[in-house]
Short mmCIF file of C-alpha atoms in Angstrom, two decimals:
data_model
loop_
_atom_site.label_atom_id
_atom_site.label_comp_id
_atom_site.label_asym_id
_atom_site.label_seq_id
_atom_site.Cartn_x
_atom_site.Cartn_y
_atom_site.Cartn_z
CA MET W 19 -45.21 -56.39 -146.76
CA ALA W 20 -43.55 -57.96 -149.86
CA ALA W 21 -46.74 -57.59 -151.90
CA LEU W 22 -47.08 -53.92 -150.91
CA LEU W 23 -43.54 -53.14 -152.04
CA VAL W 24 -44.19 -54.68 -155.44
CA GLU W 25 -47.66 -53.15 -155.76
CA ALA W 26 -46.31 -49.67 -154.96
CA ASN W 27 -43.49 -50.12 -157.51
CA VAL W 28 -40.88 -49.66 -154.83
CA LEU W 29 -39.22 -52.98 -155.74
CA THR W 30 -39.56 -55.58 -158.48
CA ARG W 31 -40.55 -59.15 -157.67
CA GLU W 32 -36.95 -60.26 -158.28
CA GLN W 33 -35.63 -57.61 -155.85
CA VAL W 34 -38.13 -58.66 -153.21
CA ASP W 35 -37.14 -62.32 -153.60
CA GLN W 36 -33.48 -61.38 -153.32
CA ALA W 37 -34.18 -59.37 -150.13
CA ALA W 38 -36.26 -62.23 -148.70
CA SER W 39 -33.38 -64.63 -149.28
CA LEU W 40 -30.96 -62.28 -147.50
CA ALA W 41 -33.43 -61.81 -144.64
CA LYS W 42 -33.72 -65.55 -144.14
CA SER W 43 -29.97 -66.22 -144.26
CA ARG W 44 -29.14 -63.44 -141.76
CA ALA W 45 -32.28 -63.64 -139.58
CA LEU W 46 -33.33 -60.11 -140.53
CA ALA W 47 -36.71 -58.49 -140.96
CA LEU W 48 -37.55 -58.05 -144.65
CA GLU W 49 -37.36 -54.24 -144.50
CA ARG W 50 -33.90 -54.38 -142.91
CA ALA W 51 -32.68 -56.71 -145.64
CA VAL W 52 -34.06 -54.34 -148.30
CA LEU W 53 -32.25 -51.47 -146.59
CA GLN W 54 -28.94 -53.33 -146.81
CA LEU W 55 -29.42 -54.00 -150.54
CA HIS W 56 -30.98 -50.65 -151.47
CA PRO W 57 -30.02 -47.92 -148.94
CA THR W 58 -31.54 -45.14 -151.08
CA LEU W 59 -35.03 -46.68 -150.83
CA GLU W 60 -35.29 -46.23 -147.04
CA GLU W 61 -38.15 -43.71 -147.02
CA PRO W 62 -40.48 -45.45 -149.53
CA VAL W 63 -39.84 -48.83 -147.89
CA TRP W 64 -40.73 -47.46 -144.44
CA ARG W 65 -43.84 -45.78 -145.81
CA GLN W 66 -45.05 -49.18 -146.97
CA LEU W 67 -43.97 -50.73 -143.65
CA ALA W 68 -46.11 -48.17 -141.82
CA LYS W 69 -49.04 -48.99 -144.09
CA SER W 70 -48.69 -52.74 -143.50
CA SER W 71 -48.43 -52.17 -139.74
CA GLY W 72 -51.46 -49.91 -139.61
CA MET W 73 -49.39 -46.99 -138.34
CA PRO W 74 -49.09 -43.39 -139.57
CA PHE W 75 -45.80 -42.38 -141.21
CA ALA W 76 -43.90 -39.41 -139.76
CA ASP W 77 -41.41 -37.33 -141.70
CA VAL W 78 -39.20 -36.12 -138.84
CA ALA W 79 -36.49 -34.46 -140.93
CA LYS W 80 -37.57 -30.99 -139.80
CA VAL W 81 -39.36 -31.85 -136.55
CA ASN W 82 -38.26 -29.70 -133.60
CA PRO W 83 -40.26 -30.59 -130.47
CA GLY W 84 -41.25 -27.59 -128.37
CA GLN W 85 -41.05 -27.27 -124.61
CA GLU W 86 -44.57 -28.64 -124.24
CA LEU W 87 -43.48 -31.96 -125.76
CA LEU W 88 -40.10 -32.08 -124.00
CA VAL W 89 -41.76 -31.69 -120.60
CA LYS W 90 -43.76 -34.83 -121.32
CA VAL W 91 -40.83 -36.76 -122.83
CA PRO W 92 -37.49 -35.34 -121.56
CA ARG W 93 -34.37 -35.63 -123.65
CA ASP W 94 -32.94 -38.45 -121.53
CA GLN W 95 -36.07 -40.50 -122.24
CA ILE W 96 -35.79 -39.77 -125.96
CA LEU W 97 -32.25 -41.15 -125.90
CA GLN W 98 -33.23 -44.15 -123.81
CA THR W 99 -36.32 -45.19 -125.78
CA GLY W 100 -35.36 -43.97 -129.25
CA ALA W 101 -38.83 -42.40 -129.50
CA LEU W 102 -39.16 -38.76 -130.62
CA PRO W 103 -42.25 -36.76 -129.61
CA VAL W 104 -43.67 -35.11 -132.72
CA GLN W 105 -47.20 -33.91 -131.93
CA LEU W 106 -49.72 -33.40 -129.13
CA LYS W 107 -53.24 -33.53 -130.51
CA ASP W 108 -56.61 -33.98 -128.79
CA GLY W 109 -54.86 -35.02 -125.56
CA LYS W 110 -52.86 -37.72 -127.35
CA LEU W 111 -49.08 -37.61 -127.69
CA TYR W 112 -47.61 -38.99 -130.94
CA VAL W 113 -44.03 -40.28 -130.91
CA ALA W 114 -41.92 -41.45 -133.85
CA ILE W 115 -40.19 -44.84 -133.75
CA ASP W 116 -38.29 -46.79 -136.41
CA ASP W 117 -39.64 -50.31 -135.74
CA PRO W 118 -43.26 -51.47 -135.46
CA LEU W 119 -42.17 -53.94 -132.77
CA LYS W 120 -41.20 -51.04 -130.48
CA THR W 121 -44.77 -49.87 -129.89
CA PHE W 122 -44.39 -51.03 -126.27
CA VAL W 123 -42.67 -47.68 -125.57
CA ALA W 124 -46.12 -46.11 -125.79
CA ASP W 125 -47.10 -47.77 -122.50
CA GLN W 126 -43.77 -46.84 -120.94
CA LEU W 127 -43.99 -43.18 -121.95
CA ALA W 128 -47.68 -42.91 -121.02
CA PHE W 129 -46.74 -43.18 -117.34
CA LEU W 130 -44.20 -40.40 -117.71
CA ALA W 131 -46.25 -38.13 -119.95
CA GLY W 132 -49.51 -38.58 -118.06
CA CYS W 133 -51.54 -38.99 -121.23
CA GLU W 134 -52.29 -41.48 -124.01
CA VAL W 135 -49.30 -42.11 -126.29
CA ARG W 136 -49.51 -43.36 -129.88
CA CYS W 137 -46.69 -44.36 -132.21
CA ALA W 138 -45.87 -43.30 -135.77
CA LEU W 139 -43.21 -44.86 -137.99
CA ALA W 140 -40.20 -42.92 -139.27
CA ALA W 141 -37.25 -43.84 -141.49
CA PRO W 142 -34.38 -45.05 -139.22
CA SER W 143 -31.58 -42.79 -140.45
CA VAL W 144 -33.83 -39.72 -140.51
CA LEU W 145 -35.10 -40.46 -137.01
CA LYS W 146 -31.57 -41.00 -135.74
CA ASP W 147 -30.47 -37.62 -137.09
CA ALA W 148 -33.55 -35.91 -135.63
CA ILE W 149 -32.95 -37.41 -132.17
CA LYS W 150 -29.30 -36.37 -132.31
CA ARG W 151 -30.34 -32.84 -133.23
CA VAL W 152 -32.95 -32.57 -130.49
CA THR W 153 -30.83 -34.11 -127.72
CA SER W 154 -27.48 -32.49 -128.55
CA GLY W 155 -26.09 -30.87 -125.40
CA ALA W 156 -28.43 -32.92 -123.24
CA ASP W 157 -25.65 -33.76 -120.78
CA GLN W 158 -24.92 -30.07 -120.20
CA ARG W 159 -28.62 -29.37 -119.71
CA ALA W 160 -29.24 -32.36 -117.43
CA ALA W 161 -28.81 -30.48 -114.18
CA GLN W 162 -31.08 -27.67 -115.37
CA GLY W 163 -33.59 -30.19 -116.69
CA ALA W 164 -33.64 -32.05 -113.36
CA ALA W 165 -34.20 -28.81 -111.48
CA THR W 166 -37.01 -27.85 -113.85
CA ALA W 167 -38.55 -31.28 -113.46
CA ARG W 168 -38.38 -31.04 -109.66
CA THR W 169 -40.01 -27.62 -109.73
CA SER W 170 -42.64 -28.92 -112.10
CA SER W 171 -43.24 -31.97 -109.87
CA ARG W 172 -44.04 -29.67 -107.00
CA ALA W 173 -45.98 -27.01 -108.82
CA GLY W 174 -47.53 -28.67 -111.83
CA ALA W 175 -50.93 -30.20 -111.22
CA ASP W 176 -50.68 -32.22 -114.42
CA GLU W 177 -47.51 -33.99 -113.31
CA ALA W 178 -48.88 -34.50 -109.82
CA ASP W 179 -51.55 -36.65 -111.41
CA ALA W 180 -49.12 -38.70 -113.49
CA PRO W 181 -49.45 -42.46 -112.88
CA ILE W 182 -45.70 -42.97 -112.36
CA ILE W 183 -45.71 -40.42 -109.53
CA ARG W 184 -48.68 -42.12 -107.93
CA LEU W 185 -46.89 -45.46 -108.32
CA VAL W 186 -43.82 -44.25 -106.40
CA GLN W 187 -45.99 -42.58 -103.75
CA LYS W 188 -48.08 -45.71 -103.29
CA THR W 189 -45.00 -47.96 -103.10
CA VAL W 190 -43.39 -45.93 -100.33
CA GLU W 191 -46.64 -45.59 -98.36
CA GLU W 192 -47.32 -49.32 -98.65
CA ALA W 193 -43.77 -50.10 -97.48
CA LEU W 194 -44.21 -47.87 -94.43
CA GLU W 195 -47.51 -49.54 -93.58
CA SER W 196 -45.78 -52.94 -93.85
CA ARG W 197 -43.05 -51.82 -91.39
CA ALA W 198 -40.44 -52.24 -94.14
CA SER W 199 -36.93 -50.87 -93.65
CA ASP W 200 -35.95 -51.04 -97.34
CA ILE W 201 -37.55 -51.03 -100.79
CA HIS W 202 -35.67 -52.94 -103.51
CA ILE W 203 -36.60 -52.26 -107.16
CA GLU W 204 -34.79 -54.79 -109.35
CA PRO W 205 -35.07 -54.96 -113.16
CA PHE W 206 -34.92 -58.27 -115.02
CA GLU W 207 -35.29 -59.13 -118.69
CA LYS W 208 -39.10 -59.26 -118.73
CA ARG W 209 -40.21 -57.68 -115.46
CA ILE W 210 -39.33 -55.45 -112.53
CA ARG W 211 -39.34 -57.09 -109.11
CA VAL W 212 -40.31 -54.98 -106.09
CA ARG W 213 -39.32 -56.35 -102.69
CA TYR W 214 -39.64 -54.99 -99.14
CA ARG W 215 -37.29 -55.87 -96.31
CA ILE W 216 -39.57 -56.55 -93.34
CA ASP W 217 -38.05 -57.62 -90.02
CA GLY W 218 -34.74 -58.14 -91.82
CA VAL W 219 -36.11 -60.53 -94.47
CA LEU W 220 -36.83 -59.62 -98.09
CA ARG W 221 -40.36 -60.34 -99.34
CA GLU W 222 -41.55 -59.92 -102.91
CA LYS W 223 -44.54 -57.59 -103.01
CA SER W 224 -45.21 -56.87 -106.68
CA SER W 225 -44.03 -57.37 -110.24
CA LEU W 226 -44.11 -54.51 -112.76
CA GLU W 227 -43.80 -54.42 -116.53
CA ALA W 228 -40.21 -54.03 -117.71
CA GLY W 229 -41.23 -50.99 -119.76
CA LEU W 230 -41.84 -48.98 -116.57
CA LEU W 231 -38.17 -49.02 -115.57
CA GLY W 232 -37.23 -45.83 -117.46
CA PRO W 233 -39.88 -43.49 -116.04
CA LEU W 234 -39.70 -45.12 -112.60
CA THR W 235 -35.93 -44.64 -112.39
CA SER W 236 -36.19 -41.06 -113.64
CA ARG W 237 -38.84 -40.22 -111.06
CA VAL W 238 -36.78 -41.61 -108.17
CA LYS W 239 -33.64 -39.83 -109.42
CA ILE W 240 -35.48 -36.52 -109.63
CA MET W 241 -36.81 -36.95 -106.09
CA ALA W 242 -33.31 -37.84 -104.81
CA SER W 243 -31.59 -34.94 -106.65
CA MET W 244 -29.52 -37.30 -108.80
CA ASP W 245 -28.29 -36.81 -112.36
CA ILE W 246 -31.05 -38.32 -114.51
CA ALA W 247 -28.78 -38.34 -117.58
CA GLU W 248 -26.12 -40.51 -115.89
CA LYS W 249 -26.88 -44.21 -116.30
CA ARG W 250 -23.38 -45.69 -116.31
CA LYS W 251 -22.25 -44.96 -112.75
CA PRO W 252 -23.69 -45.69 -109.28
CA GLN W 253 -25.40 -42.75 -107.59
CA ASP W 254 -26.56 -41.98 -104.05
CA GLY W 255 -29.12 -39.46 -102.90
CA ARG W 256 -31.70 -38.59 -100.27
CA ILE W 257 -35.43 -38.04 -100.48
CA SER W 258 -37.54 -36.13 -97.96
CA PHE W 259 -40.90 -37.84 -97.99
CA HIS W 260 -44.07 -36.89 -96.11
CA ALA W 261 -46.50 -39.67 -95.24
CA SER W 262 -49.09 -40.31 -92.54
CA GLY W 263 -48.50 -36.89 -91.01
CA ARG W 264 -44.75 -37.34 -90.47
CA ASP W 265 -41.51 -36.76 -92.36
CA ILE W 266 -39.52 -39.75 -93.63
CA ASP W 267 -35.91 -39.59 -94.79
CA ILE W 268 -35.19 -42.03 -97.63
CA ARG W 269 -31.58 -42.93 -98.43
CA THR W 270 -31.53 -43.88 -102.10
CA SER W 271 -28.94 -45.86 -104.04
CA VAL W 272 -28.93 -46.53 -107.80
CA LEU W 273 -26.64 -49.20 -109.28
CA PRO W 274 -26.33 -49.98 -113.04
CA GLY W 275 -26.96 -53.63 -113.94
CA ASN W 276 -27.43 -55.91 -116.94
CA HIS W 277 -31.10 -55.08 -117.42
CA GLY W 278 -31.13 -51.52 -116.13
CA GLU W 279 -30.56 -49.63 -112.90
CA THR W 280 -31.33 -51.31 -109.58
CA ILE W 281 -32.80 -49.03 -106.92
CA VAL W 282 -32.64 -49.48 -103.15
CA MET W 283 -34.51 -47.05 -100.90
CA ARG W 284 -33.84 -47.20 -97.13
CA LEU W 285 -36.67 -45.73 -95.06
CA LEU W 286 -35.65 -43.75 -91.95
CA ASP W 287 -38.40 -42.40 -89.72
CA LYS W 288 -36.70 -39.59 -87.82
CA GLU W 289 -39.69 -39.00 -85.55
CA ARG W 290 -40.46 -42.55 -84.46
CA ASN W 291 -40.15 -43.42 -80.80
CA LEU W 292 -36.69 -44.51 -79.73
CA LEU W 293 -36.42 -47.92 -78.11
CA THR W 294 -35.35 -48.41 -74.52
CA LEU W 295 -32.59 -50.82 -73.57
CA ASP W 296 -35.17 -53.23 -72.13
CA ALA W 297 -37.15 -53.21 -75.38
CA LEU W 298 -33.97 -54.08 -77.30
CA GLY W 299 -33.80 -57.45 -75.58
CA PHE W 300 -31.19 -57.02 -72.84
CA MET W 301 -31.61 -59.64 -70.16
CA GLY W 302 -30.16 -60.29 -66.71
CA GLU W 303 -26.49 -59.79 -65.99
CA ASP W 304 -25.62 -58.38 -69.44
CA ASN W 305 -28.09 -55.54 -68.88
CA LYS W 306 -26.48 -54.66 -65.54
CA ARG W 307 -22.99 -54.75 -67.04
CA PHE W 308 -24.08 -52.59 -69.97
CA GLN W 309 -25.65 -50.01 -67.64
CA ARG W 310 -22.44 -49.87 -65.62
CA ILE W 311 -20.20 -49.50 -68.68
CA ILE W 312 -22.11 -46.64 -70.33
CA ARG W 313 -21.91 -44.60 -67.13
CA ARG W 314 -18.12 -44.58 -67.04
CA PRO W 315 -16.56 -41.12 -67.38
CA ASN W 316 -14.25 -42.02 -70.27
CA GLY W 317 -13.18 -44.73 -72.66
CA VAL W 318 -14.33 -46.23 -75.96
CA PHE W 319 -17.43 -48.42 -76.18
CA LEU W 320 -17.83 -50.23 -79.52
CA VAL W 321 -20.90 -51.95 -80.97
CA THR W 322 -20.16 -54.36 -83.81
CA GLY W 323 -22.18 -56.29 -86.34
CA PRO W 324 -23.15 -56.27 -90.02
CA THR W 325 -25.27 -53.61 -91.68
CA GLY W 326 -28.84 -53.69 -90.41
CA SER W 327 -28.06 -55.45 -87.13
CA GLY W 328 -29.35 -52.57 -84.98
CA LYS W 329 -26.03 -51.05 -83.86
CA THR W 330 -27.17 -47.45 -84.17
CA THR W 331 -30.47 -48.19 -82.41
CA THR W 332 -28.57 -49.64 -79.44
CA LEU W 333 -26.30 -46.61 -79.20
CA TYR W 334 -29.28 -44.25 -79.42
CA ALA W 335 -30.89 -46.12 -76.53
CA ALA W 336 -27.71 -45.62 -74.50
CA LEU W 337 -27.57 -41.92 -75.36
CA LYS W 338 -31.21 -41.53 -74.39
CA GLN W 339 -30.38 -42.78 -70.90
CA LEU W 340 -27.34 -40.51 -70.62
CA ASN W 341 -29.19 -37.46 -71.95
CA ARG W 342 -29.45 -35.14 -68.95
CA PRO W 343 -29.21 -31.35 -68.57
CA ASP W 344 -25.75 -31.64 -66.99
CA VAL W 345 -24.30 -33.84 -69.78
CA LYS W 346 -23.21 -32.50 -73.17
CA ILE W 347 -23.57 -35.06 -75.98
CA ILE W 348 -22.40 -34.53 -79.57
CA THR W 349 -22.83 -37.01 -82.43
CA ALA W 350 -21.29 -37.37 -85.90
CA GLU W 351 -23.58 -39.49 -88.07
CA ASP W 352 -24.09 -40.53 -91.67
CA PRO W 353 -27.00 -40.02 -91.79
CA VAL W 354 -28.71 -38.63 -88.70
CA GLU W 355 -31.29 -41.40 -88.33
CA PHE W 356 -33.32 -40.09 -85.37
CA ASN W 357 -33.77 -36.66 -83.88
CA ILE W 358 -33.11 -36.59 -80.11
CA ALA W 359 -33.99 -33.45 -78.17
CA GLY W 360 -31.08 -32.14 -76.09
CA ILE W 361 -28.34 -33.76 -78.19
CA ASN W 362 -26.13 -31.94 -80.70
CA GLN W 363 -26.24 -34.03 -83.89
CA CYS W 364 -23.93 -33.39 -86.84
CA GLN W 365 -24.40 -34.79 -90.35
CA VAL W 366 -21.37 -36.12 -92.26
CA LYS W 367 -21.05 -34.49 -95.70
CA GLY W 368 -18.23 -36.11 -97.63
CA GLY W 369 -18.76 -33.89 -100.69
CA ILE W 370 -17.47 -30.83 -98.81
CA GLY W 371 -14.86 -32.68 -96.77
CA LEU W 372 -16.95 -32.90 -93.60
CA THR W 373 -15.82 -36.42 -92.66
CA PHE W 374 -16.08 -38.33 -89.38
CA ALA W 375 -12.46 -37.45 -88.57
CA ARG W 376 -12.91 -33.74 -89.26
CA ILE W 377 -16.12 -33.52 -87.21
CA LEU W 378 -14.48 -35.48 -84.38
CA ARG W 379 -11.58 -33.02 -84.21
CA ALA W 380 -14.03 -30.10 -84.06
CA MET W 381 -16.11 -31.89 -81.39
CA LEU W 382 -13.19 -31.91 -78.95
CA ARG W 383 -13.15 -28.11 -78.98
CA GLN W 384 -16.83 -28.13 -77.92
CA ALA W 385 -16.01 -29.71 -74.52
CA PRO W 386 -18.49 -32.63 -74.68
CA ASN W 387 -18.91 -35.31 -72.04
CA VAL W 388 -20.16 -37.98 -74.44
CA ILE W 389 -19.31 -38.41 -78.14
CA LEU W 390 -20.98 -40.69 -80.70
CA VAL W 391 -19.06 -41.41 -83.90
CA GLY W 392 -21.43 -43.16 -86.31
CA GLU W 393 -18.77 -45.52 -87.65
CA ILE W 394 -15.01 -46.03 -87.41
CA ARG W 395 -14.02 -46.51 -91.04
CA ASP W 396 -10.31 -45.73 -91.10
CA LYS W 397 -7.16 -45.37 -89.02
CA GLU W 398 -7.50 -41.59 -88.71
CA THR W 399 -10.99 -41.74 -87.20
CA ALA W 400 -10.00 -44.60 -84.89
CA GLU W 401 -6.94 -42.76 -83.55
CA ILE W 402 -8.85 -39.53 -82.91
CA ALA W 403 -11.64 -41.45 -81.14
CA ILE W 404 -9.07 -43.21 -78.91
CA GLN W 405 -7.25 -39.96 -78.15
CA ALA W 406 -10.61 -38.43 -77.18
CA ALA W 407 -11.25 -41.34 -74.81
CA LEU W 408 -7.79 -40.98 -73.24
CA THR W 409 -8.39 -37.26 -72.62
CA GLY W 410 -11.52 -37.77 -70.56
CA HIS W 411 -14.39 -38.34 -73.00
CA LEU W 412 -16.81 -41.26 -73.26
CA VAL W 413 -16.83 -42.30 -76.92
CA PHE W 414 -19.45 -44.54 -78.54
CA SER W 415 -18.95 -45.91 -82.04
CA THR W 416 -19.67 -48.84 -84.36
CA LEU W 417 -17.42 -51.22 -86.25
CA HIS W 418 -18.07 -53.95 -88.81
CA THR W 419 -16.89 -57.27 -87.34
CA ASN W 420 -18.65 -60.61 -86.81
CA ASP W 421 -18.12 -60.87 -83.06
CA ALA W 422 -16.91 -58.81 -80.12
CA PRO W 423 -13.32 -60.16 -79.76
CA SER W 424 -12.64 -59.49 -83.46
CA ALA W 425 -13.13 -55.75 -82.90
CA ILE W 426 -9.98 -55.59 -80.77
CA THR W 427 -7.76 -57.10 -83.46
CA ARG W 428 -9.59 -55.11 -86.14
CA LEU W 429 -8.48 -51.80 -84.58
CA VAL W 430 -4.89 -53.05 -84.41
CA ASP W 431 -5.09 -54.21 -88.04
CA MET W 432 -6.26 -50.71 -89.00
CA GLY W 433 -2.92 -49.41 -87.78
CA VAL W 434 -3.81 -48.20 -84.29
CA LYS W 435 -1.01 -48.97 -81.83
CA PRO W 436 -1.89 -51.93 -79.55
CA PHE W 437 -1.08 -50.02 -76.34
CA LEU W 438 -3.59 -47.31 -77.32
CA VAL W 439 -6.31 -49.91 -78.00
CA SER W 440 -5.66 -51.70 -74.71
CA ALA W 441 -5.71 -48.43 -72.75
CA ALA W 442 -8.76 -46.80 -74.33
CA VAL W 443 -11.31 -49.55 -75.12
CA GLN W 444 -13.63 -50.27 -72.19
CA ALA W 445 -15.97 -52.79 -73.81
CA VAL W 446 -17.12 -54.22 -77.12
CA MET W 447 -20.59 -55.55 -77.83
CA ALA W 448 -21.57 -57.60 -80.89
CA GLN W 449 -25.23 -57.95 -81.76
CA ARG W 450 -27.73 -59.44 -84.19
CA LEU W 451 -31.48 -59.12 -84.59
CA LEU W 452 -33.85 -62.09 -84.31
CA ARG W 453 -37.42 -62.02 -85.52
CA VAL W 454 -39.98 -62.26 -82.69
CA LEU W 455 -42.80 -64.79 -82.91
CA CYS W 456 -46.21 -63.33 -83.67
CA PRO W 457 -48.11 -63.44 -80.34
CA LYS W 458 -51.43 -64.10 -82.10
CA CYS W 459 -50.49 -67.29 -83.93
CA LYS W 460 -47.39 -68.84 -82.35
CA GLU W 461 -47.84 -72.51 -81.52
CA ALA W 462 -46.35 -74.39 -78.57
CA TYR W 463 -44.76 -77.82 -78.89
CA GLU W 464 -42.60 -80.14 -76.83
CA PRO W 465 -39.06 -80.25 -78.25
CA SER W 466 -37.38 -83.55 -78.90
CA PRO W 467 -33.91 -84.26 -77.49
CA VAL W 468 -32.59 -83.67 -81.03
CA ASP W 469 -34.09 -80.16 -81.10
CA LEU W 470 -32.43 -79.33 -77.79
CA ARG W 471 -29.05 -80.75 -78.78
CA GLN W 472 -29.27 -78.67 -81.96
CA MET W 473 -29.13 -75.67 -79.64
CA SER W 474 -26.30 -77.24 -77.60
CA VAL W 475 -28.73 -77.70 -74.70
CA ASP W 476 -28.57 -80.84 -72.54
CA PRO W 477 -32.13 -82.30 -72.45
CA ASP W 478 -31.58 -83.47 -68.86
CA SER W 479 -30.69 -79.97 -67.67
CA VAL W 480 -33.91 -78.23 -68.74
CA GLY W 481 -36.56 -80.79 -67.80
CA ASP W 482 -40.01 -80.22 -69.26
CA VAL W 483 -39.78 -77.18 -71.49
CA LYS W 484 -42.02 -75.87 -74.23
CA LEU W 485 -40.77 -74.23 -77.40
CA TYR W 486 -42.80 -72.34 -79.97
CA ARG W 487 -43.00 -72.50 -83.75
CA ALA W 488 -44.07 -69.91 -86.36
CA VAL W 489 -47.50 -70.44 -87.92
CA GLY W 490 -48.63 -67.31 -89.76
CA CYS W 491 -51.79 -65.19 -89.70
CA SER W 492 -53.15 -61.93 -91.08
CA ALA W 493 -51.52 -59.94 -88.26
CA CYS W 494 -48.02 -61.01 -89.33
CA ASP W 495 -48.67 -61.23 -93.08
CA ASP W 496 -48.49 -65.05 -92.84
CA SER W 497 -44.82 -64.96 -91.86
CA GLY W 498 -45.27 -66.15 -88.28
CA TYR W 499 -43.08 -63.29 -87.01
CA ARG W 500 -43.74 -59.69 -86.08
CA GLY W 501 -40.99 -57.37 -84.90
CA ARG W 502 -37.41 -58.07 -83.86
CA LEU W 503 -35.20 -58.00 -80.78
CA GLY W 504 -31.48 -58.27 -80.23
CA ILE W 505 -29.10 -60.94 -79.08
CA PHE W 506 -25.87 -59.65 -77.61
CA GLU W 507 -22.26 -60.61 -76.93
CA LEU W 508 -20.72 -58.21 -74.40
CA LEU W 509 -16.96 -58.28 -73.90
CA GLU W 510 -15.73 -56.14 -71.01
CA MET W 511 -12.03 -55.40 -70.88
CA ASP W 512 -10.08 -56.42 -67.78
CA THR W 513 -6.38 -56.43 -66.92
CA THR W 514 -5.72 -59.76 -68.63
CA LEU W 515 -7.53 -58.76 -71.84
CA ARG W 516 -5.61 -55.49 -71.93
CA GLU W 517 -2.34 -57.38 -71.64
CA MET W 518 -3.42 -59.81 -74.37
CA THR W 519 -4.31 -56.86 -76.62
CA PHE W 520 -0.95 -55.22 -75.91
CA ARG W 521 0.85 -58.47 -76.87
CA ARG W 522 -1.30 -58.71 -80.04
CA GLU W 523 -2.72 -62.09 -79.09
CA PRO W 524 -4.90 -63.70 -81.82
CA THR W 525 -8.68 -63.30 -81.78
CA LEU W 526 -9.26 -66.95 -80.89
CA ARG W 527 -7.31 -66.69 -77.61
CA ILE W 528 -9.02 -63.43 -76.69
CA SER W 529 -12.38 -65.06 -77.35
CA GLU W 530 -11.58 -68.18 -75.30
CA TYR W 531 -10.48 -66.12 -72.32
CA ALA W 532 -13.50 -63.79 -72.55
CA LYS W 533 -15.90 -66.76 -72.49
CA THR W 534 -14.20 -68.73 -69.71
CA ALA W 535 -12.92 -66.04 -67.33
CA GLY W 536 -14.45 -62.80 -68.57
CA GLY W 537 -18.10 -63.78 -68.26
CA MET W 538 -18.88 -63.12 -71.94
CA THR W 539 -22.10 -64.72 -73.18
CA THR W 540 -21.84 -65.56 -76.89
CA LEU W 541 -24.45 -64.50 -79.44
CA PHE W 542 -25.62 -68.10 -79.77
CA ALA W 543 -25.91 -68.59 -76.01
CA ASP W 544 -27.91 -65.38 -75.63
CA GLY W 545 -30.14 -66.50 -78.48
CA ILE W 546 -30.85 -69.79 -76.71
CA LYS W 547 -32.27 -67.80 -73.78
CA LYS W 548 -34.69 -66.09 -76.17
CA VAL W 549 -35.73 -69.45 -77.66
CA LEU W 550 -36.31 -71.07 -74.27
CA SER W 551 -38.35 -68.05 -73.16
CA GLY W 552 -40.71 -68.54 -76.12
CA THR W 553 -39.72 -65.30 -77.81
CA THR W 554 -38.36 -66.78 -81.04
CA THR W 555 -37.72 -70.12 -82.75
CA VAL W 556 -34.80 -72.51 -83.11
CA GLU W 557 -34.92 -72.01 -86.89
CA GLU W 558 -34.63 -68.24 -86.54
CA LEU W 559 -31.69 -68.54 -84.14
CA LEU W 560 -29.85 -70.88 -86.49
CA ARG W 561 -30.61 -68.64 -89.48
CA VAL W 562 -29.00 -65.64 -87.81
CA THR W 563 -26.14 -67.32 -85.95
CA ALA W 564 -25.24 -70.20 -88.29
CA ALA W 565 -21.68 -68.85 -88.62
CA PHE W 566 -21.16 -69.14 -84.89
#
């Protein structure tokens, strides 16, 4: 590069040496050091830089990309990559960049453009002005551009063949085949990690080049009707996806991070078969108590647990049993996860003020027998749900607490009066999901006394018992587990518990009474039954219930 500058009479030998010294002291490339010393020589210096790099030079001062080029490289991608499309020739797209080391954008843009991309070099200040000119007003045009892109994605055969679209399609289809509930796309400094959540556990499935993040994020945002120009704020959206002859609803979340936007896609199959209560893992006396509780004419029944613990699935199973021609059932959900024939299901839409509380008020004018409120999030929703229960309705809902007794104090902490909680709540059930051992490869073994004591089981009380361990095979993707079932903690309110609630007794006392006198089986105790029956492992039980 130095020799070319001297040979082309752009700089003298002394000027080159001076620039080289500055470059070394400030850790700059030679051309950047020259630019600092001689700003007026930008164009001739970059012409020689292009020559030394084996790249064509582009004079972009008057370049104005037409619609044909902007379809292949939208304005938001121009801003993100700093690459300006200048020409489409012989099926090859030429883009202008200001640094030979940025040629990696060619691979990134090739996925978006659906054709081969080559780079040309342009003077930095001229390129910056050109990009500013071309992208001015891009924020105002973002919504229109997204709509155009969505229309094009449906109607344009060229875009339908684009590799990035096939990549997203393949990822979702592969996740569905793997029985995944979530897809996590996470950018790092040098790669993009793709993980699937299968049976509640994240597994890394692939690693993509970091350069694919831009087009991949744009594609997902377009599908989810998000603002593709907004990269500073979190966004949420929904995708309607068709695969294997059925429609899938994908809840999509985008969160800005250090190395780009992280994407999480939750897969909801609205047409899959609903589970029965038996299939959920109810056993013995708890099953009988649950059946009795859900057939009461009024009251509040709460299911608690963290996100992804199967609360909604349990309530759907209950509704399925109650769904008869003589019973009117209305639900308020966010989102509607499964479609159930014979049930009136309402979707929460916060953007237009259609909240849980507002839908719940409207429900009461529809004279339902059974009401499902997807989640109690605030005092207003809780109070309306309790008033509905006290006026003759059976109300199902979910709450985020770690165990069943905590739900009672949680409602009081929300601001609901204790006498209302004690009068309206009929029962609370906490639950978790345990992975089930793969039936094809699970291996029996005789537990040691230490193994049994780890589960709080007296070795003398069980005699000869066999436990099973996870092995792994092709049927379970070498995990040793396939599928999940629930463990449950069912607290049924009685006179004493109602009085304790009214007096605002602490959670610990409520829990102690429920276990000793109320017949409540804890999550851990219910899990032990599943381990002893050979359904799951000690390790899995401890993983899920370690906090208990």
